[in-house]
Each structure stands twice: as structure tokens, then as C-alpha cells.
């Protein structure tokens, strides 16, 4: 698809200033450059442009899993250079949300990226490589005012309404403002030819596509399929908190969405006929759990099960088969009530509530 | 500074779709290309980048006057290619503001730009030329939802707070949201090396600089001096509505700001000492006018006279000479109460209220 030049192992950018135990780790030699600030990355990017190379950006908050790796592989198949950003963005976490408990795993993330690069190298000249990591400080990403998570907090923000108020936005009012804001910054720094997001965060992908269209961002948004475990649970950085019991019960969301998808496939187009199939599943699994003892069960709350227009995310009464729809949902897995010492309760010993989201796309009929 | 190649008169972009009487005018041959949409302009811009040319963007809402021309001359001195955008942006006009009465003067604007290009050509290879005009439709600038001027209206917006709430923003709550939003779009389309704004709109320049910093826009913001008429009145597209009588009385704002500047130059650093000098002027001129008959006078209201920090626009109690300050103000010239047929009352026969703004910069001492 494009030619590769020999690439030397390159040292980390000289603009290191992370005031933490991580500093020494940044000084390691990687097969990609690690940037903490925009200007040196921009210089590299400008040279790639002049050399007619292409850049695919994979934005992440670290805690990399197979879903991210899948996006990186896709980016490497479509671009000569893959840039991965690693930044846990404070403005998308609500004041009472889990910013502090979000997993931070720099060493294992870098090890995974090195593995991917070794894999890509074995594939030879037909695929790109990870050549840059952008791991900015918050002062780089929010240079003037400290990043605010308050709804009426001050700062420089991108807002995309009304779609940011729907679904996930209904329970997380600052979430998509934070996501759009940080992505606009990343897009401006990297000026990627393409940027990669997972289908799993469907509303995020709709918001970002809207932002790119409305603000004429010259980056193509590419959506990678949701990556699932063998049992079907969608990959998420937060899954490490589930443990075995809640993992198994958490499958209820995917199972419910599949039931709704089957109802549509069987010829139903009315909202109630499609969503009733999902709601029957969640109700049955919940009542099954409630019948168990506190040491056996995993309780949950359904936040929403939605049938929505794929572009506006407006709820649909009837699916127009020529336009398709998005089936999506969120459930909140409650902390375990009781557990034994021998049980696999996940990181945090089962005490962290975990919100799971998932979705299935009803594609428009040709 | 950079070399010039011979440039052919080039036809207007083929993507014309303006559904109005202007269509035929767009088909004229100019010494620059006229673009109605982003993709063909991007193609031109990409080639300029590969050719190592530089682009300076001068965003305008048309109704070009000597202030704009001065920015274009500055852009041509600093870049090989000057792009001028002409777009009256609806989202920066409040619901009750003067969007409909804003002057639209395409033919004379293009004539002025041709004159500037002829002047630049006479200067030879040391200066750039106007090579592109971006005159987008509202559907191009607001491709999804119609442009909203409502404070809680839906859409894709950039907000820069708290500075957007100060000064002009206090009486025009959607103004800087509209300005920041349209500038982000223009910056993304043009990807200029430099963009030029007038010092006259000082708060606009502060908001745009903040946006560029916070969102890592890779465009340098350059501020051109306020251009004034011989009597000192700052150039503005709205001045055509003043007429002779209100023009003369409207000078009160500049005179008041000069008095405050003199008070600072004389050694005063306290807010009251500096602003009292300005307020004495406005009070005296107003009482002088009130003493005249309705056919002789021009009444006005002072919206604000401000002494503010140059970066945050927070009001200052004391000027720190090492940081400097912004002296700014706004007055609203009321419609004329009575006039004779022979009088020069300006466009709109003196019936349009005209808001004037002006400012002087107290530079930091070295």
C-alpha cells in the first residue's frame, strides 16, 4: 500500500516534565517516539506530510486492551504511521465519577504497543507502524484554566448538542463536552489523515463525526468493530473491576441487545416490539439474581435500552429500514454484597460499581 | 522574502450554488479564485504547502473598509498568499441584533480587493497577493443544524469562558460563541500559517488568541493596528449608518479613552484616577448634547468604559505597569430624533441605532 523506510529506535522527546515516578520510564528507548508536548510532534508530523506519508491517530486513555489493539491494527493497515495518544482526560469525568479509579497502566501499555509493532514488522512493507505516542501533561492539554468537570465550569470547550444530551449524556452531562474538547485538541495537534474510534462507544463516534463535519476538521473518522471476549462481553478498560461473577451477569446487556436485533431481523420495525424483546431479558436475569443469596448474586440497574436514529440519536418509534438504527444500552453493575476470600472479584475487590455500555447497529438495507 | 510565480487570472471555482442575484457576479473573472465550499480551497491550500508557500488569512464579514485593507496589506507583507474570507456569520448576532441590517456589498468588496492586488503587484516580488476568497454558504458553514443565535440553542459550538462574558459579552451573550465557532471552522478549512485580526475588536482578539492556545490551532494570530479616520474615529463597517452629526459626536468614545490614557501616562495607576478622566469627558459631551435641540443633537448611552487585564479581561483596580492593560469602551448612538432633508444622516436616514466600540492598549513597560 505504501513503502516503508528503515526506522531507527528513537529516543524520547527532550521535553519531559512529568513530576512523578513515571519519569524514569519515559526515558526508556522505544520503537516509537514519545511526546509530552505538541511542538516536537508537529515537527515530525510536518515532515511526514512533506514525505507523502499518512498518519492514523488512535486516541486512548491508556489501559489498553484488545479493542485498542484492533484499532491500531486497522490504522496500520490504512496509514504509514500510527500515532497513539494516551491521556486520561479529566473534563469528561463528572465531578462524582471515577477519574481517580480509572486504571493507569503505562508500563504494560507500552509493552503492548511494542508487541504490536513487532507484529506489524513481521508483516513487512504492507502495513504501517506505530511511530509516535502522544502522552501530554494536563498543562499541555489545558494550558490556561485548570480542566473543569463542572457543568457551568469555565474554560474553552466544544459542545455538540442536542446529541450530547441523549443516552450516555443524560446521566453524564459533561461527558461529551469533555470528549469533543479533547478530541478537537488532539486533532489539531496531530492533524491525522484518519482517526480511529471503536464502535463500542457508539455515541462518542456519532458526536465526533458530527464535530468533524460541523467544524470542517480535515481528518476522516474510521470506526472499528466492537471487540468482544469469547463469551461476548464487549472489551472495556473498566472490565478489570468486574471479577468473574459480575462479568457473567454483565453479559445481560449484550444478550438483551441481541434479542432486540433478532426481533428486528424477524420483521419487527415498531419500537415496542423490538425493545420488549430486550427488556424481557433484563427483567428475567434481574429477577433470577434477586432470588439468589447475597454471596451468589450480582445485582444491576438498567440505565437505558435505546432504539435511536443513527445520525441524530433521536429515539425512534419505528425503524426506517433504509436508514437503519442504533440499538444501545447501559447497565450499572452494583458492588458485590458479599464475597469469599477465594473468589475472583476483580480489581478493587468487587467494591467498585461498574457501568457497562454496549450497542448493535441495525444497518440500512441497500 | 519569497518568490512569486506568474499568476493567471483564474476562473471562479466550479462549485457555485448561491441561489440569489449574486450568482452572475460570482462568474466574473477575478485575479483570485473565489471558493464557495471547503474541498476545492483545501486542494489549493495543500498544493501551496507542498510548494513551501505561506498563507495569511484575513477573516471578514464583507463591507470592507480601510481597516480590512490594512490587515490584507500586513498579511501580504508576511505571506506569499493571502486568503480573505467573506461571511456574515449569523450565530454571532443576537436574536434582536442587526444581522438583517448588516451591510452586504459584494461588488464593491471585490472591486476593493482587485485594487489591493493591483497595488501589491506594483510592489513586485517582495509582497504576497490575494489568491483566494472564501465566500461560503451558510449550509457550508453550518452543515447540520441551522445556525442558532439563541443562548441555549442547539448546534456545534466553541465556548471560551469566562472572557466571553466580559465587556462586549455582557450585552451580547452569544457574540463570542459565534465568533469563536466560525473562526474555528475557518481555521480548519484554511489552515493558514497566520490569521489577521484588528486591534479595534480587542476582546475578539483576546478570545481568538485564547482559543488558538487552548485548542492548539496551528495558526499564528497577528493583530493589526486600529485604522482611524482623519478625525480619529475607528473604522467600522457600521459607520456608514452614522451620518455626519452622529459621526462627530461618536468621537466622544475615542476622546474619553485618550483622556484615560493620558491620566495613566501622567503617572496614575489606580482605576478611579484613570477612568474618572474618561468619564468626565463622556458626561460633559452628553450634557452638551442634551442642551441642544432635537434637530441639532445626537444622544448616546455609554455601555461601559473598562480598564482590564490584557489576557483575562478581568477588571483591574490598579494597573501593574509590567503587565499593562486594555482601556476599552462601547457607546450606543441613539437614532436621530429630528433631521432635515438636506442633512447627511448616513445609510438608513439616521434611524438605525449604532453601537461604537474602541480601545487603547496600555503596553507593558520593558
XYZ file of C-alpha atoms in Angstrom:
732
model
C 0.000 0.000 0.000
C 2.920 2.335 0.702
C 6.633 1.989 1.111
C 8.492 1.812 4.388
C 11.868 3.243 5.201
C 14.149 1.794 7.822
C 13.363 3.334 11.139
C 15.794 3.705 13.977
C 14.861 3.296 17.575
C 14.432 6.878 18.561
C 14.839 8.497 21.935
C 12.002 10.047 23.810
C 11.305 13.730 23.243
C 13.518 16.002 25.275
C 10.576 17.935 26.711
C 9.925 15.623 29.640
C 8.492 17.140 32.743
C 6.139 14.612 34.306
C 6.697 15.169 38.018
C 6.095 11.605 39.134
C 7.598 8.174 39.477
C 6.893 7.669 35.797
C 9.707 9.968 34.704
C 12.348 7.273 34.560
C 10.065 5.095 32.496
C 9.756 7.813 29.887
C 13.495 7.716 29.408
C 13.402 4.146 28.089
C 14.093 3.501 24.443
C 11.042 2.531 22.460
C 10.472 1.660 18.825
C 8.389 4.853 18.642
C 8.902 8.387 19.845
C 7.099 9.504 22.980
C 5.992 13.140 23.019
C 4.838 15.082 26.051
C 4.164 18.316 24.168
C 2.786 19.426 20.817
C 5.606 21.322 19.052
C 8.092 18.435 18.556
C 5.285 16.105 17.486
C 4.154 18.732 14.992
C 7.631 18.909 13.528
C 7.633 15.153 12.969
C 4.144 15.276 11.519
C 5.060 18.084 9.110
C 7.983 16.086 7.783
C 5.724 13.059 7.274
C 3.374 15.265 5.253
C 6.200 16.535 3.068
C 7.334 12.913 2.611
C 3.791 11.992 1.499
C 3.349 9.655 4.466
C -0.076 9.222 6.054
C -0.938 9.375 9.732
C -3.652 7.428 11.551
C -4.442 8.577 15.090
C -5.771 6.219 17.749
C -6.862 8.297 20.777
C -6.852 6.339 24.037
C -6.914 6.883 27.780
C -4.350 4.113 28.213
C -5.337 0.853 29.955
C -5.030 -0.677 26.507
C -6.972 -3.819 25.669
C -7.713 -5.865 22.584
C -10.229 -3.247 21.423
C -7.492 -0.604 21.184
C -5.066 -3.033 19.585
C -7.659 -3.849 16.963
C -7.973 -0.127 16.115
C -4.190 0.187 15.909
C -4.015 -2.763 13.512
C -6.699 -1.130 11.363
C -4.808 2.189 11.448
C -1.585 0.425 10.458
C -3.358 -1.223 7.541
C -4.541 2.161 6.258
C -1.657 4.538 7.108
C 2.121 4.523 7.026
C 2.372 5.998 10.526
C 0.178 5.275 13.523
C 0.077 7.823 16.335
C -1.405 6.647 19.645
C -2.418 9.244 22.208
C -2.538 8.259 25.870
C -4.294 10.817 28.039
C -6.842 10.359 30.807
C -8.963 13.428 30.108
C -10.329 14.972 33.309
C -13.054 17.090 31.677
C -15.035 14.045 30.561
C -15.322 12.628 34.062
C -18.157 14.127 36.057
C -17.399 15.536 39.480
C -18.629 12.330 41.142
C -17.313 9.937 38.532
C -14.389 7.573 38.509
C -11.444 9.713 37.332
C -9.344 8.683 40.303
C -10.136 4.987 39.936
C -9.570 4.926 36.162
C -6.798 2.368 35.562
C -3.373 3.860 34.732
C -1.017 1.272 33.312
C 1.824 2.996 31.441
C 4.372 0.165 31.525
C 2.043 -2.560 30.368
C 0.562 -0.198 27.742
C 3.987 0.476 26.260
C 4.811 -3.239 26.353
C 1.605 -3.956 24.422
C 2.427 -1.293 21.837
C 5.915 -2.759 21.391
C 4.337 -6.169 20.831
C 2.034 -4.702 18.189
C 4.974 -3.027 16.455
C 6.884 -6.327 16.427
C 3.831 -7.998 14.930
C 3.494 -5.266 12.303
C 7.200 -5.532 11.466
C 6.747 -9.251 10.761
C 4.039 -8.333 8.243
C 6.602 -6.301 6.297
C 6.074 -3.357 3.996
C 2.331 -3.618 3.516
C 1.382 -2.166 6.866
C 2.373 0.902 8.842
C 3.961 1.078 12.261
C 3.329 2.902 15.493
C 5.816 5.749 15.200
C 4.615 8.247 17.820
C 2.938 8.245 21.195
C 1.433 11.490 22.447
C 1.257 11.354 26.254
C 0.643 15.002 27.104
C 0.517 16.580 30.533
C -2.723 18.246 31.598
C -0.929 21.580 31.385
C -0.324 20.892 27.707
C -3.928 19.882 27.082
C -5.431 22.615 29.287
C -2.817 25.394 29.128
C -4.853 28.258 30.572
C -7.533 27.317 33.066
C -7.477 24.051 35.030
C -9.703 21.393 33.424
C -13.225 21.770 34.819
C -15.764 18.987 35.183
C -18.491 21.306 36.452
C -21.446 21.755 34.112
C -21.144 25.529 34.323
C -17.380 25.481 34.814
C -15.221 27.955 32.897
C -12.822 27.008 30.141
C -12.516 26.532 26.386
C -14.938 23.857 25.286
C -16.539 22.299 22.243
C -20.206 21.488 22.741
C -22.210 19.344 20.321
C -25.908 19.473 21.112
C -28.508 18.073 21.234
C -26.867 14.677 20.623
C -24.578 15.087 23.623
C -27.612 15.211 25.912
C -29.039 11.880 24.794
C -28.343 8.353 26.151
C -24.966 8.433 27.933
C -25.199 12.216 28.121
C -28.418 12.039 30.122
C -26.587 10.540 33.096
C -23.174 12.057 32.311
C -23.867 15.704 31.389
C -20.240 16.841 30.898
C -19.033 13.643 29.234
C -19.324 14.504 25.541
C -18.287 18.108 26.063
C -15.071 16.688 27.525
C -14.677 14.125 24.742
C -15.305 16.638 21.931
C -13.000 19.201 23.542
C -10.082 16.833 23.994
C -10.534 15.336 20.536
C -10.512 18.789 18.910
C -7.210 19.468 20.648
C -5.744 16.096 19.645
C -6.947 16.522 16.062
C -5.367 19.982 15.874
C -2.064 18.755 17.296
C -1.777 15.607 15.187
C -3.616 16.627 12.014
C -4.090 12.956 11.235
C -5.354 11.794 7.891
C -7.602 9.367 9.749
C -8.635 8.893 13.369
C -9.918 5.610 14.787
C -12.696 5.059 17.324
C -14.415 1.895 18.485
C -17.990 1.043 17.602
C -18.491 0.125 21.252
C -18.694 3.809 22.188
C -21.323 4.457 19.539
C -22.488 7.815 20.849
C -18.913 9.014 21.037
C -18.421 8.065 17.409
C -21.612 9.907 16.400
C -20.578 13.025 18.352
C -17.056 13.014 16.895
C -18.333 12.517 13.355
C -20.710 15.443 13.858
C -17.907 17.605 15.227
C -15.640 16.775 12.312
C -18.390 17.618 9.848
C -19.571 20.822 11.520
C -16.061 22.192 12.171
C -14.522 21.025 8.878
C -11.832 19.023 10.624
C -9.727 17.528 7.832
C -9.483 14.083 9.403
C -11.504 11.076 8.315
C -13.223 9.273 11.188
C -12.952 5.495 10.965
C -14.949 3.210 13.223
C -13.606 -0.202 14.232
C -15.869 -3.117 15.161
C -16.543 -3.790 18.828
C -14.091 -6.390 20.100
C -15.657 -8.953 22.430
C -14.402 -11.638 24.739
C -15.192 -15.267 23.926
C -18.436 -15.042 25.871
C -19.463 -11.868 24.013
C -18.740 -9.173 26.625
C -17.522 -6.002 24.924
C -13.919 -5.095 25.793
C -13.598 -2.147 28.145
C -10.832 -0.789 30.329
C -13.290 -0.929 33.198
C -13.886 -4.694 32.882
C -10.891 -5.364 35.167
C -13.082 -4.206 38.048
C -15.852 -6.730 37.339
C -14.496 -10.048 38.614
C -15.937 -13.355 37.448
C -19.419 -13.124 38.985
C -20.293 -9.665 37.684
C -18.617 -10.387 34.334
C -21.010 -13.305 33.784
C -24.119 -11.415 34.861
C -22.956 -8.290 32.952
C -23.475 -10.252 29.734
C -27.169 -9.468 30.216
C -26.746 -6.257 28.216
C -25.303 -7.917 25.127
C -27.862 -10.732 25.356
C -30.712 -8.224 25.580
C -29.454 -6.224 22.589
C -29.080 -9.421 20.560
C -32.679 -10.313 21.372
C -33.825 -6.924 20.109
C -31.704 -7.332 16.984
C -33.337 -10.713 16.370
C -36.780 -9.185 16.786
C -35.930 -6.667 14.047
C -34.439 -9.380 11.849
C -37.709 -11.316 12.250
C -39.575 -8.405 10.637
C -40.482 -6.107 13.529
C -39.961 -2.381 12.956
C -42.012 -0.934 15.842
C -40.129 0.338 18.857
C -42.166 -1.594 21.401
C -41.852 -4.901 19.544
C -38.079 -4.525 19.244
C -37.331 -3.201 22.739
C -39.751 -5.525 24.535
C -37.548 -8.405 23.427
C -34.577 -6.752 25.183
C -36.499 -5.705 28.267
C -37.819 -9.223 28.803
C -34.219 -10.465 29.013
C -33.035 -7.843 31.502
C -36.113 -8.336 33.687
C -35.686 -12.119 33.773
C -31.946 -12.023 34.547
C -32.508 -9.459 37.290
C -35.249 -11.493 38.953
C -33.070 -14.625 38.707
C -30.285 -12.755 40.510
C -32.605 -11.351 43.140
C -33.665 -14.900 44.000
C -30.066 -15.830 44.893
C -28.242 -15.117 48.169
C -26.025 -12.004 48.554
C -22.912 -14.163 48.286
C -24.071 -15.671 44.999
C -25.735 -12.833 43.143
C -24.689 -9.752 41.201
C -27.346 -7.060 41.115
C -27.587 -4.370 38.451
C -29.689 -1.477 37.267
C -30.623 -0.876 33.653
C -29.860 2.746 32.857
C -31.417 2.657 29.392
C -32.093 0.447 26.397
C -32.416 2.658 23.331
C -33.529 2.389 19.733
C -32.263 5.532 18.023
C -31.611 7.254 14.724
C -28.004 6.585 13.648
C -27.149 10.243 12.970
C -29.210 12.301 15.410
C -29.579 9.645 18.139
C -33.205 10.725 18.469
C -35.305 7.873 19.835
C -37.278 6.082 17.126
C -40.901 4.922 17.215
C -40.448 2.946 14.022
C -37.272 1.839 12.248
C -36.977 3.012 8.657
C -35.120 0.058 7.112
C -33.500 2.370 4.541
C -31.865 4.367 7.352
C -31.221 1.684 9.954
C -30.892 2.340 13.681
C -28.676 2.063 16.730
C -29.632 -0.393 19.452
C -27.738 0.584 22.574
C -27.869 0.237 26.307
C -26.163 0.804 29.624
C -26.334 -1.190 32.841
C -24.740 -0.382 36.134
C -23.305 -3.411 37.954
C -23.675 -2.780 41.681
C -20.832 -3.609 44.069
C -20.886 -7.204 45.289
C -22.796 -7.503 48.565
C -20.815 -10.434 49.948
C -17.846 -12.412 48.683
C -15.437 -15.057 49.895
C -11.677 -14.591 50.061
C -11.189 -17.243 47.373
C -13.482 -15.573 44.852
C -12.126 -13.654 41.817
C -13.722 -10.262 42.479
C -11.538 -8.231 40.124
C -9.507 -5.118 40.832
C -10.990 -3.261 43.808
C -12.366 -6.467 45.372
C -15.800 -6.091 43.815
C -16.481 -2.885 45.688
C -16.427 -0.588 42.656
C -19.698 -0.110 40.802
C -19.095 -0.680 37.081
C -21.143 0.872 34.322
C -21.254 -1.243 31.158
C -22.329 0.018 27.735
C -22.850 -1.859 24.515
C -24.626 -1.479 21.193
C -25.540 -3.166 17.958
C -26.014 -1.395 14.653
C -29.051 -2.111 12.515
C -27.567 -1.370 9.118
C -29.619 0.353 6.445
C -30.868 -2.024 3.776
C -29.348 -1.355 0.373
C 11.069 37.488 1.257
C 9.724 34.789 -1.050
C 9.473 34.303 -4.766
C 6.391 34.849 -6.879
C 5.336 32.897 -9.878
C 3.299 34.370 -12.668
C -0.317 34.001 -11.868
C -3.047 33.674 -14.427
C -6.431 35.149 -13.963
C -8.259 32.114 -12.761
C -11.885 31.262 -13.086
C -14.140 31.001 -10.126
C -14.493 27.608 -8.523
C -16.906 25.336 -10.299
C -18.883 24.639 -7.111
C -21.132 27.651 -7.342
C -24.550 27.347 -5.887
C -25.504 30.710 -4.374
C -29.232 30.841 -5.068
C -29.514 34.602 -5.443
C -28.988 37.527 -7.735
C -25.334 37.339 -6.830
C -24.805 34.196 -8.888
C -23.864 36.005 -12.068
C -21.391 38.137 -10.171
C -19.576 35.050 -8.948
C -18.984 34.052 -12.548
C -16.819 37.107 -13.206
C -13.112 36.688 -13.687
C -11.038 37.899 -10.785
C -7.310 37.974 -10.085
C -8.038 35.499 -7.289
C -10.100 32.349 -7.025
C -13.479 32.525 -5.310
C -14.488 29.422 -3.352
C -17.974 28.642 -2.058
C -17.013 25.351 -0.419
C -14.121 23.867 1.514
C -12.824 20.929 -0.551
C -11.506 22.838 -3.608
C -9.949 25.503 -1.386
C -8.252 22.742 0.610
C -6.802 21.307 -2.552
C -5.275 24.683 -3.442
C -4.014 25.135 0.096
C -2.401 21.686 0.148
C -0.501 22.454 -3.041
C 0.704 25.756 -1.551
C 2.009 23.825 1.453
C 3.883 21.367 -0.743
C 5.306 24.340 -2.670
C 6.513 25.872 0.623
C 4.231 28.887 0.191
C 2.697 30.562 3.227
C -0.923 31.542 3.727
C -2.257 34.510 5.685
C -5.998 34.512 6.375
C -7.992 37.715 6.808
C -11.486 36.788 8.078
C -14.129 39.416 7.257
C -17.881 39.823 7.091
C -17.511 41.867 3.888
C -18.365 45.590 3.905
C -14.632 46.098 3.535
C -13.058 49.328 4.720
C -9.566 50.673 5.231
C -9.206 48.609 8.431
C -9.583 45.375 6.461
C -7.330 46.626 3.674
C -4.663 47.415 6.224
C -4.827 43.828 7.532
C -4.597 42.493 3.987
C -1.500 44.622 3.318
C 0.053 43.277 6.522
C -0.831 39.699 5.515
C 0.702 40.262 2.066
C 3.894 41.551 3.671
C 4.184 38.390 5.762
C 2.854 35.631 3.485
C 3.057 34.622 -0.154
C -0.687 34.022 -0.368
C -3.485 35.995 1.257
C -6.862 34.333 1.700
C -9.802 36.624 2.522
C -12.976 35.083 3.887
C -16.259 36.930 3.403
C -19.076 35.522 5.502
C -21.704 37.300 7.589
C -21.889 34.827 10.449
C -25.424 34.532 11.832
C -24.504 32.875 15.147
C -22.681 35.950 16.423
C -25.713 38.195 16.004
C -28.116 38.020 18.925
C -31.764 37.365 18.213
C -32.552 41.073 18.440
C -29.366 42.340 16.821
C -28.617 43.748 13.428
C -27.960 40.685 11.248
C -30.509 41.828 8.678
C -29.194 45.385 8.563
C -25.528 44.391 8.369
C -24.214 45.887 5.116
C -23.700 43.392 2.275
C -21.603 44.834 -0.511
C -20.153 42.036 -2.638
C -19.407 44.023 -5.790
C -17.640 46.901 -4.112
C -15.783 44.469 -1.839
C -14.430 42.571 -4.841
C -13.506 45.843 -6.550
C -11.549 46.896 -3.463
C -9.733 43.568 -3.347
C -8.800 43.914 -7.028
C -7.415 47.370 -6.297
C -5.316 45.975 -3.454
C -3.996 43.216 -5.701
C -3.045 45.777 -8.340
C -1.245 47.802 -5.679
C 0.556 44.684 -4.402
C 1.572 43.770 -7.966
C 3.194 47.184 -8.354
C 5.290 46.421 -5.291
C 6.719 43.382 -7.065
C 8.153 40.205 -5.592
C 8.566 41.329 -2.018
C 4.923 41.025 -1.075
C 2.258 38.375 -1.452
C -1.041 38.607 -3.310
C -4.650 37.868 -2.567
C -5.036 34.483 -4.222
C -8.239 33.119 -2.706
C -11.569 34.362 -1.422
C -13.678 32.037 0.697
C -17.306 33.122 0.464
C -19.104 30.101 1.856
C -22.817 29.486 2.034
C -24.393 29.048 5.461
C -25.003 25.409 4.569
C -21.250 25.005 4.187
C -20.503 26.745 7.471
C -23.392 25.126 9.369
C -23.874 21.817 7.562
C -26.093 20.018 10.075
C -28.353 22.213 12.180
C -29.387 25.740 11.147
C -27.201 28.419 12.799
C -28.773 29.312 16.140
C -28.467 32.667 17.889
C -30.363 31.505 20.963
C -28.299 31.297 24.141
C -29.498 27.753 24.765
C -29.843 26.927 21.079
C -28.589 23.597 19.777
C -25.605 23.172 17.494
C -21.857 22.624 17.452
C -20.171 25.498 19.248
C -16.875 26.612 20.707
C -17.253 28.461 24.009
C -14.428 30.389 25.645
C -15.343 31.438 29.168
C -15.164 33.461 31.324
C -13.636 36.052 28.957
C -16.570 35.798 26.562
C -18.901 37.032 29.287
C -16.992 40.259 29.938
C -17.356 43.692 28.243
C -18.997 43.162 24.851
C -20.164 39.740 26.003
C -22.145 41.236 28.862
C -24.562 42.895 26.454
C -24.092 40.373 23.608
C -24.187 36.937 25.258
C -23.910 34.804 22.081
C -21.415 37.049 20.292
C -18.085 35.430 21.134
C -19.517 31.926 20.984
C -20.452 32.765 17.393
C -17.080 34.362 16.655
C -15.054 31.501 18.157
C -17.209 28.904 16.405
C -16.938 30.454 12.956
C -13.212 31.119 13.371
C -12.544 27.502 14.366
C -14.309 26.431 11.172
C -12.403 28.939 9.033
C -9.090 27.970 10.640
C -9.764 24.298 9.996
C -10.710 24.929 6.376
C -7.839 27.269 5.512
C -5.093 26.034 7.863
C -3.408 29.387 7.491
C 0.088 29.994 8.763
C -1.156 33.306 10.156
C -4.557 34.901 10.676
C -5.108 38.649 10.961
C -7.488 40.499 13.246
C -7.842 44.195 14.017
C -6.881 45.700 17.345
C -10.170 47.583 17.227
C -12.041 44.426 18.258
C -9.751 43.877 21.207
C -11.915 41.374 23.026
C -12.299 39.357 19.846
C -8.527 39.218 19.505
C -8.157 38.091 23.133
C -10.816 35.387 22.706
C -9.300 34.115 19.456
C -5.794 34.042 20.917
C -7.119 32.071 23.875
C -8.925 29.643 21.567
C -5.819 29.114 19.462
C -3.744 28.440 22.561
C -6.236 26.169 24.321
C -7.122 24.131 21.216
C -3.592 24.020 19.769
C -4.661 25.613 16.500
C -1.511 25.762 14.388
C -2.123 29.310 13.148
C -0.339 32.378 14.484
C -2.701 35.208 15.396
C -1.496 38.618 14.228
C -3.129 41.834 15.376
C -3.179 44.898 13.139
C -3.387 48.446 14.498
C -6.751 50.142 14.625
C -7.223 52.229 11.497
C -8.847 55.622 12.136
C -10.334 58.357 10.035
C -8.611 61.743 9.982
C -10.659 62.855 12.986
C -9.726 59.700 14.934
C -12.936 57.651 14.649
C -12.075 53.962 14.421
C -13.050 52.373 11.105
C -16.076 50.099 11.289
C -18.444 48.638 8.734
C -21.266 50.105 10.787
C -20.009 53.704 10.459
C -21.932 54.087 7.202
C -25.087 54.294 9.310
C -23.832 57.220 11.400
C -24.143 60.287 9.178
C -22.180 63.472 9.869
C -23.827 64.538 13.136
C -23.527 61.218 14.966
C -20.075 60.630 13.486
C -18.831 63.824 15.116
C -20.468 63.145 18.485
C -19.399 59.479 18.322
C -15.811 60.664 18.641
C -16.605 61.031 22.353
C -15.507 57.430 22.926
C -12.046 57.850 21.434
C -11.608 61.206 23.178
C -12.567 59.689 26.526
C -10.172 56.745 26.102
C -7.360 59.156 25.131
C -8.018 61.134 28.320
C -7.722 57.957 30.391
C -4.546 57.022 28.547
C -3.116 60.464 29.350
C -4.020 60.052 33.005
C -2.023 56.805 33.073
C 0.861 58.423 31.187
C 0.868 61.170 33.822
C 1.626 58.585 36.484
C -1.786 57.361 37.661
C -2.198 53.602 38.132
C -5.414 53.493 40.183
C -8.619 52.531 38.393
C -10.632 55.502 39.624
C -7.960 58.030 38.683
C -7.659 56.624 35.184
C -11.332 56.039 34.434
C -12.554 59.286 36.007
C -10.651 61.129 33.286
C -12.687 59.240 30.662
C -15.990 59.521 32.462
C -15.646 63.292 32.805
C -15.402 63.528 29.013
C -18.443 61.380 28.283
C -20.526 63.189 30.921
C -19.602 66.609 29.557
C -20.257 65.727 25.927
C -23.600 64.176 26.812
C -24.752 67.199 28.792
C -23.636 69.467 25.944
C -25.763 67.440 23.545
C -28.753 67.376 25.859
C -28.679 71.165 25.923
C -29.200 71.285 22.150
C -32.469 70.966 20.258
C -33.592 67.568 18.846
C -32.666 68.693 15.321
C -29.138 69.595 16.411
C -28.119 66.936 18.883
C -27.036 63.312 18.826
C -27.745 61.458 22.060
C -25.896 58.388 23.203
C -25.573 55.943 26.072
C -22.277 54.743 27.477
C -22.423 50.961 27.704
C -19.095 50.612 29.525
C -15.660 52.135 29.912
C -13.292 49.410 31.083
C -9.780 49.072 32.427
C -8.920 45.400 32.173
C -6.158 42.803 32.286
C -4.842 42.216 28.743
C -5.115 38.408 28.898
C -8.069 37.636 31.153
C -10.009 40.887 30.575
C -10.748 40.912 34.312
C -11.372 44.471 35.506
C -8.347 45.994 37.232
C -8.251 48.049 40.420
C -4.647 49.004 39.803
C -2.537 48.778 36.651
C 0.627 46.720 37.011
C 2.949 48.621 34.631
C 4.877 45.417 33.890
C 1.694 43.779 32.553
C -0.095 46.743 31.007
C -3.856 46.963 30.494
C -6.648 47.360 27.984
C -8.679 50.574 28.023
C -11.877 49.916 26.142
C -15.399 51.187 25.811
C -18.687 50.998 23.982
C -21.279 53.696 23.346
C -24.620 53.325 21.678
C -25.527 56.216 19.384
C -29.296 56.651 19.528
C -31.290 57.261 16.343
C -31.533 60.928 15.403
C -34.664 62.486 16.837
C -35.172 65.073 14.067
C -33.362 65.818 10.868
C -33.746 67.959 7.772
C -33.911 66.583 4.236
C -30.605 68.257 3.382
C -28.671 66.661 6.223
C -26.213 63.785 5.700
C -27.798 61.221 8.012
C -25.990 58.166 6.617
C -27.412 54.891 5.369
C -30.816 54.275 6.970
C -31.546 58.015 7.338
C -30.229 58.206 10.913
C -32.915 55.838 12.158
C -30.596 52.940 12.975
C -29.035 52.888 16.442
C -25.267 52.354 16.056
C -23.074 50.761 18.695
C -19.484 52.004 18.586
C -16.554 50.279 20.272
C -12.952 51.384 20.631
C -9.902 50.687 22.755
C -6.363 51.720 23.528
C -3.663 49.392 24.773
C -1.519 50.350 27.737
C 1.620 48.462 26.812
C 3.700 46.754 29.490
C 6.830 48.697 30.381
C 10.012 46.845 29.466
